[in-house]
PDB file of C-alpha atoms and ligand atoms in Angstrom:
ATOM      1  CA  MET A   1      20.383  54.847  80.308  1.00 87.00           C
ATOM      2  CA  SER A   2      21.943  53.306  83.424  1.00 93.00           C
ATOM      3  CA  PHE A   3      20.111  50.983  85.799  1.00 95.00           C
ATOM      4  CA  GLU A   4      20.208  53.675  88.494  1.00 96.00           C
ATOM      5  CA  GLN A   5      18.789  56.319  86.179  1.00 97.00           C
ATOM      6  CA  ARG A   6      15.931  54.037  85.133  1.00 98.00           C
ATOM      7  CA  VAL A   7      15.111  53.061  88.713  1.00 98.00           C
ATOM      8  CA  ALA A   8      15.190  56.703  89.831  1.00 98.00           C
ATOM      9  CA  GLN A   9      12.773  57.460  86.989  1.00 98.00           C
ATOM     10  CA  LEU A  10      10.432  54.757  88.351  1.00 98.00           C
ATOM     11  CA  LEU A  11      10.533  56.471  91.748  1.00 98.00           C
ATOM     12  CA  VAL A  12       9.430  59.673  90.022  1.00 98.00           C
ATOM     13  CA  GLU A  13       6.542  57.822  88.397  1.00 98.00           C
ATOM     14  CA  VAL A  14       5.259  55.984  91.469  1.00 98.00           C
ATOM     15  CA  THR A  15       5.439  59.171  93.534  1.00 98.00           C
ATOM     16  CA  GLU A  16       3.192  60.899  91.025  1.00 98.00           C
ATOM     17  CA  GLN A  17       0.917  57.923  90.386  1.00 98.00           C
ATOM     18  CA  VAL A  18       0.367  56.875  93.991  1.00 98.00           C
ATOM     19  CA  LEU A  19       1.318  59.487  96.589  1.00 98.00           C
ATOM     20  CA  TRP A  20       0.514  62.616  94.608  1.00 98.00           C
ATOM     21  CA  ARG A  21      -2.763  61.192  93.307  1.00 98.00           C
ATOM     22  CA  GLU A  22      -3.888  59.922  96.706  1.00 98.00           C
ATOM     23  CA  ILE A  23      -3.258  63.214  98.478  1.00 98.00           C
ATOM     24  CA  GLN A  24      -5.465  65.242  96.109  1.00 98.00           C
ATOM     25  CA  PRO A  25      -8.664  65.091  98.267  1.00 97.00           C
ATOM     26  CA  TRP A  26      -6.646  66.150 101.342  1.00 97.00           C
ATOM     27  CA  LEU A  27      -5.171  69.094  99.413  1.00 97.00           C
ATOM     28  CA  ARG A  28      -8.602  70.143  98.126  1.00 97.00           C
ATOM     29  CA  ASP A  29     -10.178  69.973 101.608  1.00 97.00           C
ATOM     30  CA  ARG A  30      -7.527  72.287 102.976  1.00 95.00           C
ATOM     31  CA  GLY A  31      -7.446  74.624 100.013  1.00 96.00           C
ATOM     32  CA  HIS A  32      -3.801  73.922  99.181  1.00 96.00           C
ATOM     33  CA  ARG A  33      -3.151  74.776  95.531  1.00 96.00           C
ATOM     34  CA  ILE A  34       0.293  73.428  94.874  1.00 97.00           C
ATOM     35  CA  GLN A  35       2.251  71.912  92.013  1.00 98.00           C
ATOM     36  CA  LEU A  36       4.669  69.036  92.275  1.00 98.00           C
ATOM     37  CA  HIS A  37       7.537  68.337  89.936  1.00 98.00           C
ATOM     38  CA  CYS A  38       9.464  65.106  90.514  1.00 98.00           C
ATOM     39  CA  ARG A  39      12.801  64.608  88.815  1.00 98.00           C
ATOM     40  CA  VAL A  40      15.922  62.460  88.662  1.00 98.00           C
ATOM     41  CA  GLY A  41      19.111  64.086  89.931  1.00 97.00           C
ATOM     42  CA  SER A  42      22.565  63.172  88.708  1.00 94.00           C
ATOM     43  CA  GLY A  43      24.174  63.071  92.162  1.00 94.00           C
ATOM     44  CA  ARG A  44      23.327  61.507  95.451  1.00 93.00           C
ATOM     45  CA  ALA A  45      21.130  64.283  96.813  1.00 94.00           C
ATOM     46  CA  THR A  46      17.538  63.192  97.331  1.00 95.00           C
ATOM     47  CA  HIS A  47      15.215  65.811  98.748  1.00 95.00           C
ATOM     48  CA  HIS A  48      12.010  67.799  98.759  1.00 96.00           C
ATOM     49  CA  ARG A  49      12.202  71.512  98.003  1.00 95.00           C
ATOM     50  CA  GLN A  50       9.577  74.210  98.054  1.00 93.00           C
ATOM     51  CA  GLN A  51       9.375  77.603  96.379  1.00 94.00           C
ATOM     52  CA  GLY A  52       6.028  79.169  97.111  1.00 93.00           C
ATOM     53  CA  ALA A  53       3.378  76.843  95.685  1.00 96.00           C
ATOM     54  CA  ARG A  54       5.926  74.952  93.614  1.00 97.00           C
ATOM     55  CA  HIS A  55       7.218  71.777  95.199  1.00 97.00           C
ATOM     56  CA  SER A  56       9.851  69.481  93.802  1.00 97.00           C
ATOM     57  CA  ILE A  57      11.186  66.094  94.795  1.00 98.00           C
ATOM     58  CA  THR A  58      14.545  64.926  93.464  1.00 98.00           C
ATOM     59  CA  TYR A  59      15.703  61.322  93.458  1.00 98.00           C
ATOM     60  CA  GLY A  60      19.461  61.128  92.999  1.00 97.00           C
ATOM     61  CA  ARG A  61      20.892  58.525  90.663  1.00 96.00           C
ATOM     62  CA  LYS A  62      23.791  57.921  93.040  1.00 96.00           C
ATOM     63  CA  MET A  63      21.372  57.487  95.940  1.00 96.00           C
ATOM     64  CA  VAL A  64      19.965  54.472  94.056  1.00 97.00           C
ATOM     65  CA  ALA A  65      23.513  53.221  93.418  1.00 95.00           C
ATOM     66  CA  SER A  66      24.378  53.593  97.101  1.00 94.00           C
ATOM     67  CA  LYS A  67      21.218  51.848  98.307  1.00 95.00           C
ATOM     68  CA  ARG A  68      21.905  48.915  95.959  1.00 95.00           C
ATOM     69  CA  CYS A  69      24.998  48.168  97.982  1.00 92.00           C
ATOM     70  CA  PRO A  70      23.828  46.391 101.167  1.00 86.00           C
ATOM     71  CA  LEU A  71      26.614  47.834 103.316  1.00 85.00           C
ATOM     72  CA  GLN A  72      25.912  51.399 102.226  1.00 89.00           C
ATOM     73  CA  ALA A  73      22.137  50.925 102.318  1.00 91.00           C
ATOM     74  CA  GLU A  74      22.406  50.348 106.066  1.00 86.00           C
ATOM     75  CA  LEU A  75      23.836  53.832 106.503  1.00 89.00           C
ATOM     76  CA  TRP A  76      20.821  55.734 105.208  1.00 93.00           C
ATOM     77  CA  THR A  77      18.241  57.315 107.494  1.00 93.00           C
ATOM     78  CA  THR A  78      15.502  55.630 105.460  1.00 95.00           C
ATOM     79  CA  ALA A  79      16.900  52.164 106.268  1.00 94.00           C
ATOM     80  CA  ARG A  80      17.031  53.018 109.947  1.00 93.00           C
ATOM     81  CA  GLU A  81      13.441  54.256 109.857  1.00 95.00           C
ATOM     82  CA  ILE A  82      12.134  51.031 108.334  1.00 96.00           C
ATOM     83  CA  ARG A  83      13.838  49.004 111.026  1.00 93.00           C
ATOM     84  CA  ALA A  84      13.169  51.279 113.982  1.00 94.00           C
ATOM     85  CA  ARG A  85       9.521  51.997 113.169  1.00 96.00           C
ATOM     86  CA  GLY A  86       8.621  48.567 111.838  1.00 96.00           C
ATOM     87  CA  TYR A  87       7.540  49.797 108.394  1.00 97.00           C
ATOM     88  CA  PHE A  88       6.783  46.979 105.949  1.00 96.00           C
ATOM     89  CA  ARG A  89       6.700  44.759 109.084  1.00 93.00           C
ATOM     90  CA  GLY A  90      10.408  45.492 109.485  1.00 87.00           C
ATOM     91  CA  GLN A  91      11.194  43.353 106.428  1.00 85.00           C
ATOM     92  CA  TRP A  92      13.171  45.160 103.828  1.00 88.00           C
ATOM     93  CA  GLY A  93      15.074  44.716 100.629  1.00 94.00           C
ATOM     94  CA  LEU A  94      15.972  47.229  97.955  1.00 97.00           C
ATOM     95  CA  ALA A  95      12.365  47.595  96.735  1.00 98.00           C
ATOM     96  CA  GLU A  96      11.072  48.409 100.243  1.00 97.00           C
ATOM     97  CA  LEU A  97      13.956  50.804 100.860  1.00 97.00           C
ATOM     98  CA  LEU A  98      13.278  52.705  97.625  1.00 98.00           C
ATOM     99  CA  ALA A  99       9.495  52.730  98.127  1.00 98.00           C
ATOM    100  CA  HIS A 100      10.083  54.106 101.603  1.00 98.00           C
ATOM    101  CA  THR A 101      12.404  56.746 100.146  1.00 98.00           C
ATOM    102  CA  CYS A 102       9.451  58.043  98.109  1.00 98.00           C
ATOM    103  CA  CYS A 103       7.296  58.099 101.264  1.00 98.00           C
ATOM    104  CA  HIS A 104      10.014  59.882 103.242  1.00 98.00           C
ATOM    105  CA  GLU A 105      10.385  62.690 100.693  1.00 98.00           C
ATOM    106  CA  PHE A 106       6.640  62.965 100.283  1.00 98.00           C
ATOM    107  CA  ALA A 107       6.253  63.260 104.073  1.00 97.00           C
ATOM    108  CA  HIS A 108       8.503  66.344 103.847  1.00 96.00           C
ATOM    109  CA  LEU A 109       6.073  67.836 101.319  1.00 96.00           C
ATOM    110  CA  VAL A 110       3.130  67.301 103.696  1.00 96.00           C
ATOM    111  CA  GLN A 111       5.232  68.589 106.594  1.00 94.00           C
ATOM    112  CA  SER A 112       5.968  71.800 104.718  1.00 93.00           C
ATOM    113  CA  LEU A 113       2.228  72.335 104.158  1.00 93.00           C
ATOM    114  CA  ASN A 114       1.546  71.735 107.841  1.00 87.00           C
ATOM    115  CA  GLY A 115       4.207  74.271 108.786  1.00 81.00           C
ATOM    116  CA  TRP A 116       5.906  71.863 111.164  1.00 69.00           C
ATOM    117  CA  TYR A 117       9.428  72.698 110.132  1.00 68.00           C
ATOM    118  CA  GLY A 118      11.685  73.644 113.004  1.00 64.00           C
ATOM    119  CA  ARG A 119      15.203  74.915 112.609  1.00 59.00           C
ATOM    120  CA  GLY A 120      17.603  71.989 112.704  1.00 61.00           C
ATOM    121  CA  SER A 121      14.787  69.589 113.489  1.00 73.00           C
ATOM    122  CA  ILE A 122      13.449  68.476 110.163  1.00 86.00           C
ATOM    123  CA  HIS A 123      13.000  64.878 111.232  1.00 90.00           C
ATOM    124  CA  ASN A 124      10.879  65.803 114.220  1.00 90.00           C
ATOM    125  CA  ALA A 125       7.807  64.278 115.882  1.00 90.00           C
ATOM    126  CA  GLY A 126       5.457  65.996 113.406  1.00 90.00           C
ATOM    127  CA  PHE A 127       7.396  64.502 110.519  1.00 94.00           C
ATOM    128  CA  TYR A 128       7.131  60.989 111.920  1.00 96.00           C
ATOM    129  CA  GLN A 129       3.390  61.384 112.525  1.00 95.00           C
ATOM    130  CA  ILE A 130       3.027  62.023 108.800  1.00 96.00           C
ATOM    131  CA  LEU A 131       5.343  59.202 107.800  1.00 97.00           C
ATOM    132  CA  ASP A 132       3.565  56.746 110.128  1.00 98.00           C
ATOM    133  CA  ARG A 133       0.246  57.752 108.568  1.00 97.00           C
ATOM    134  CA  ILE A 134       1.575  57.180 105.044  1.00 98.00           C
ATOM    135  CA  HIS A 135       2.461  53.625 106.092  1.00 98.00           C
ATOM    136  CA  ARG A 136      -0.620  52.889 108.233  1.00 97.00           C
ATOM    137  CA  SER A 137      -3.034  54.103 105.554  1.00 97.00           C
ATOM    138  CA  GLY A 138      -1.655  51.598 103.042  1.00 97.00           C
ATOM    139  CA  SER A 139      -0.178  54.277 100.755  1.00 98.00           C
ATOM    140  CA  ALA A 140       3.354  53.014 101.343  1.00 98.00           C
ATOM    141  CA  GLN A 141       2.308  49.474 100.474  1.00 98.00           C
ATOM    142  CA  ARG A 142       0.692  50.756  97.264  1.00 98.00           C
ATOM    143  CA  VAL A 143       3.909  52.616  96.400  1.00 98.00           C
ATOM    144  CA  LEU A 144       5.831  49.376  96.906  1.00 98.00           C
ATOM    145  CA  GLU A 145       3.424  47.374  94.749  1.00 98.00           C
ATOM    146  CA  ALA A 146       3.437  49.996  91.986  1.00 98.00           C
ATOM    147  CA  LEU A 147       7.233  50.078  92.082  1.00 98.00           C
ATOM    148  CA  LEU A 148       7.519  46.289  91.863  1.00 98.00           C
ATOM    149  CA  ARG A 149       5.061  46.202  88.951  1.00 98.00           C
ATOM    150  CA  ALA A 150       6.837  48.992  87.089  1.00 98.00           C
ATOM    151  CA  ALA A 151      10.230  47.367  87.659  1.00 97.00           C
ATOM    152  CA  GLN A 152       8.940  44.069  86.357  1.00 97.00           C
ATOM    153  CA  ASP A 153       7.477  45.723  83.255  1.00 97.00           C
ATOM    154  CA  ALA A 154      10.824  47.436  82.645  1.00 96.00           C
ATOM    155  CA  GLN A 155      12.720  44.204  83.382  1.00 96.00           C
ATOM    156  CA  LEU A 156      14.683  45.775  86.193  1.00 96.00           C
ATOM    157  CA  GLU A 157      15.669  43.504  89.050  1.00 94.00           C
ATOM    158  CA  LEU A 158      15.272  45.376  92.341  1.00 95.00           C
ATOM    159  CA  GLY A 159      17.734  43.517  94.530  1.00 93.00           C
ATOM    160  CA  PHE A 160      20.904  44.304  96.432  1.00 93.00           C
ATOM    161  CA  LEU A 161      24.225  43.789  94.709  1.00 90.00           C
ATOM    162  CA  PRO A 162      26.768  41.445  96.282  1.00 80.00           C
ATOM    163  CA  PRO A 163      28.842  43.449  98.828  1.00 67.00           C
ATOM    164  CA  GLY A 164      31.657  45.315  97.112  1.00 60.00           C
ATOM    165  CA  ALA A 165      30.159  45.090  93.626  1.00 64.00           C
ATOM    166  CA  ALA A 166      28.777  48.620  93.798  1.00 51.00           C
ATOM    167  CA  ALA A 167      31.997  50.174  95.033  1.00 50.00           C
ATOM    168  CA  ARG A 168      32.965  51.529  91.634  1.00 52.00           C
ATOM    169  CA  ASP A 169      29.662  53.355  91.123  1.00 48.00           C
ATOM    170  CA  THR A 170      29.359  54.876  94.544  1.00 48.00           C
ATOM    171  CA  ALA A 171      31.878  57.563  95.251  1.00 47.00           C
ATOM    172  CA  PRO A 172      33.191  57.279  98.810  1.00 46.00           C
ATOM    173  CA  VAL A 173      32.836  61.009  99.436  1.00 48.00           C
ATOM    174  CA  PRO A 174      29.253  61.624 100.538  1.00 53.00           C
ATOM    175  CA  ALA A 175      27.363  64.679  99.343  1.00 68.00           C
ATOM    176  CA  PRO A 176      25.372  65.535 102.442  1.00 76.00           C
ATOM    177  CA  VAL A 177      21.959  67.151 102.258  1.00 79.00           C
ATOM    178  CA  ARG A 178      20.180  69.304 104.786  1.00 79.00           C
ATOM    179  CA  GLY A 179      18.429  67.336 107.484  1.00 79.00           C
ATOM    180  CA  GLN A 180      20.665  64.327 107.040  1.00 81.00           C
ATOM    181  CA  ARG A 181      22.118  62.630 110.101  1.00 79.00           C
ATOM    182  CA  VAL A 182      25.896  62.352 109.987  1.00 81.00           C
ATOM    183  CA  ARG A 183      28.839  61.425 112.183  1.00 78.00           C
ATOM    184  CA  PHE A 184      32.376  62.773 112.250  1.00 77.00           C
ATOM    185  CA  GLN A 185      35.505  62.664 114.367  1.00 73.00           C
ATOM    186  CA  TYR A 186      36.020  65.702 116.601  1.00 73.00           C
ATOM    187  CA  ARG A 187      38.988  65.869 118.993  1.00 67.00           C
ATOM    188  CA  GLY A 188      39.274  62.098 118.944  1.00 64.00           C
ATOM    189  CA  LYS A 189      35.578  61.503 119.639  1.00 71.00           C
ATOM    190  CA  LEU A 190      32.801  60.418 117.303  1.00 74.00           C
ATOM    191  CA  VAL A 191      30.143  63.132 117.220  1.00 79.00           C
ATOM    192  CA  SER A 192      26.763  62.721 115.540  1.00 82.00           C
ATOM    193  CA  GLY A 193      24.377  65.433 114.455  1.00 84.00           C
ATOM    194  CA  VAL A 194      22.153  66.807 111.734  1.00 83.00           C
ATOM    195  CA  VAL A 195      23.310  68.805 108.716  1.00 85.00           C
ATOM    196  CA  THR A 196      21.600  72.190 108.894  1.00 84.00           C
ATOM    197  CA  ARG A 197      23.440  74.155 106.207  1.00 80.00           C
ATOM    198  CA  ILE A 198      25.660  73.452 103.206  1.00 80.00           C
ATOM    199  CA  HIS A 199      28.481  75.915 102.604  1.00 73.00           C
ATOM    200  CA  ARG A 200      30.944  75.868  99.724  1.00 63.00           C
ATOM    201  CA  GLN A 201      33.750  74.109 101.585  1.00 62.00           C
ATOM    202  CA  THR A 202      32.037  72.855 104.710  1.00 72.00           C
ATOM    203  CA  VAL A 203      28.680  71.876 106.088  1.00 80.00           C
ATOM    204  CA  ARG A 204      27.182  73.026 109.341  1.00 81.00           C
ATOM    205  CA  VAL A 205      26.215  70.225 111.690  1.00 83.00           C
ATOM    206  CA  GLU A 206      24.105  70.647 114.811  1.00 81.00           C
ATOM    207  CA  ASN A 207      24.515  68.255 117.656  1.00 81.00           C
ATOM    208  CA  HIS A 208      21.993  68.072 120.480  1.00 73.00           C
ATOM    209  CA  GLY A 209      23.747  66.597 123.497  1.00 69.00           C
ATOM    210  CA  ILE A 210      23.215  66.616 127.222  1.00 61.00           C
ATOM    211  CA  ALA A 211      25.427  69.687 127.457  1.00 63.00           C
ATOM    212  CA  GLY A 212      23.253  71.650 125.002  1.00 66.00           C
ATOM    213  CA  VAL A 213      23.474  72.299 121.306  1.00 71.00           C
ATOM    214  CA  GLY A 214      26.829  72.174 119.544  1.00 76.00           C
ATOM    215  CA  TYR A 215      27.559  73.685 116.122  1.00 77.00           C
ATOM    216  CA  PHE A 216      30.351  72.410 113.907  1.00 79.00           C
ATOM    217  CA  ARG A 217      31.691  73.263 110.462  1.00 78.00           C
ATOM    218  CA  VAL A 218      32.903  70.058 108.890  1.00 78.00           C
ATOM    219  CA  PRO A 219      34.389  69.349 105.437  1.00 70.00           C
ATOM    220  CA  PRO A 220      32.050  66.900 103.645  1.00 72.00           C
ATOM    221  CA  ALA A 221      34.880  64.396 103.120  1.00 66.00           C
ATOM    222  CA  GLN A 222      35.102  63.911 106.895  1.00 70.00           C
ATOM    223  CA  LEU A 223      31.439  63.009 107.306  1.00 77.00           C
ATOM    224  CA  GLN A 224      30.098  59.520 107.734  1.00 72.00           C
ATOM    225  CA  LEU A 225      26.488  59.141 106.718  1.00 69.00           C
ATOM    226  CA  ASP A 226      24.265  58.175 109.599  1.00 52.00           C
TER     227      ASP A 226
HETATM  228 ZN1   ZN B 301      14.279  63.682 105.393  1.00 56.55          ZN
END
């Protein structure tokens, strides 16, 4: 089993052992009867999905590979969140980035129960209230500690690779997921937006600018991850 596969499996375990366990009283109080299935995906896609009372969280093997590379790690929304919102006191390495990834996906689960999804605005104020609470309450820190312990037990070193070393593992063509921030060139200008739909050949990106909302259909190969 590859390093990435084993690390992704640890993310599955700490999500269940920490976040899922700690939310049980909250679920009971509100009468939410849901199931959660966490799994490792073979690609890059990392997301929460819901079908009725069945929730799933997928951690992509290639997401782990990409986040191991310090230059690519910078490009992920989760890295930006840690820096911008001061999570883990703004200090982050691979372990913090992966622990926060668990918190980010779990915040989507809570968000879906709260019904705070808006079209094209998945990472909205309601989402960040939840994510802030996961960090403030100490849950995120417990995820990090559990992850570090599990990695040590499994003799996996959670550190960034030297720049360039991961290039072989991480395909340059990104597989975007819904809700992800991306950038692309449009008529000579760099446009940024949020992926709202994945089609077979293109993805739909929404851009909220001063002139209103713009919609674009962009081939995935032209996207830069934001
Ligand atoms: Zn998200």
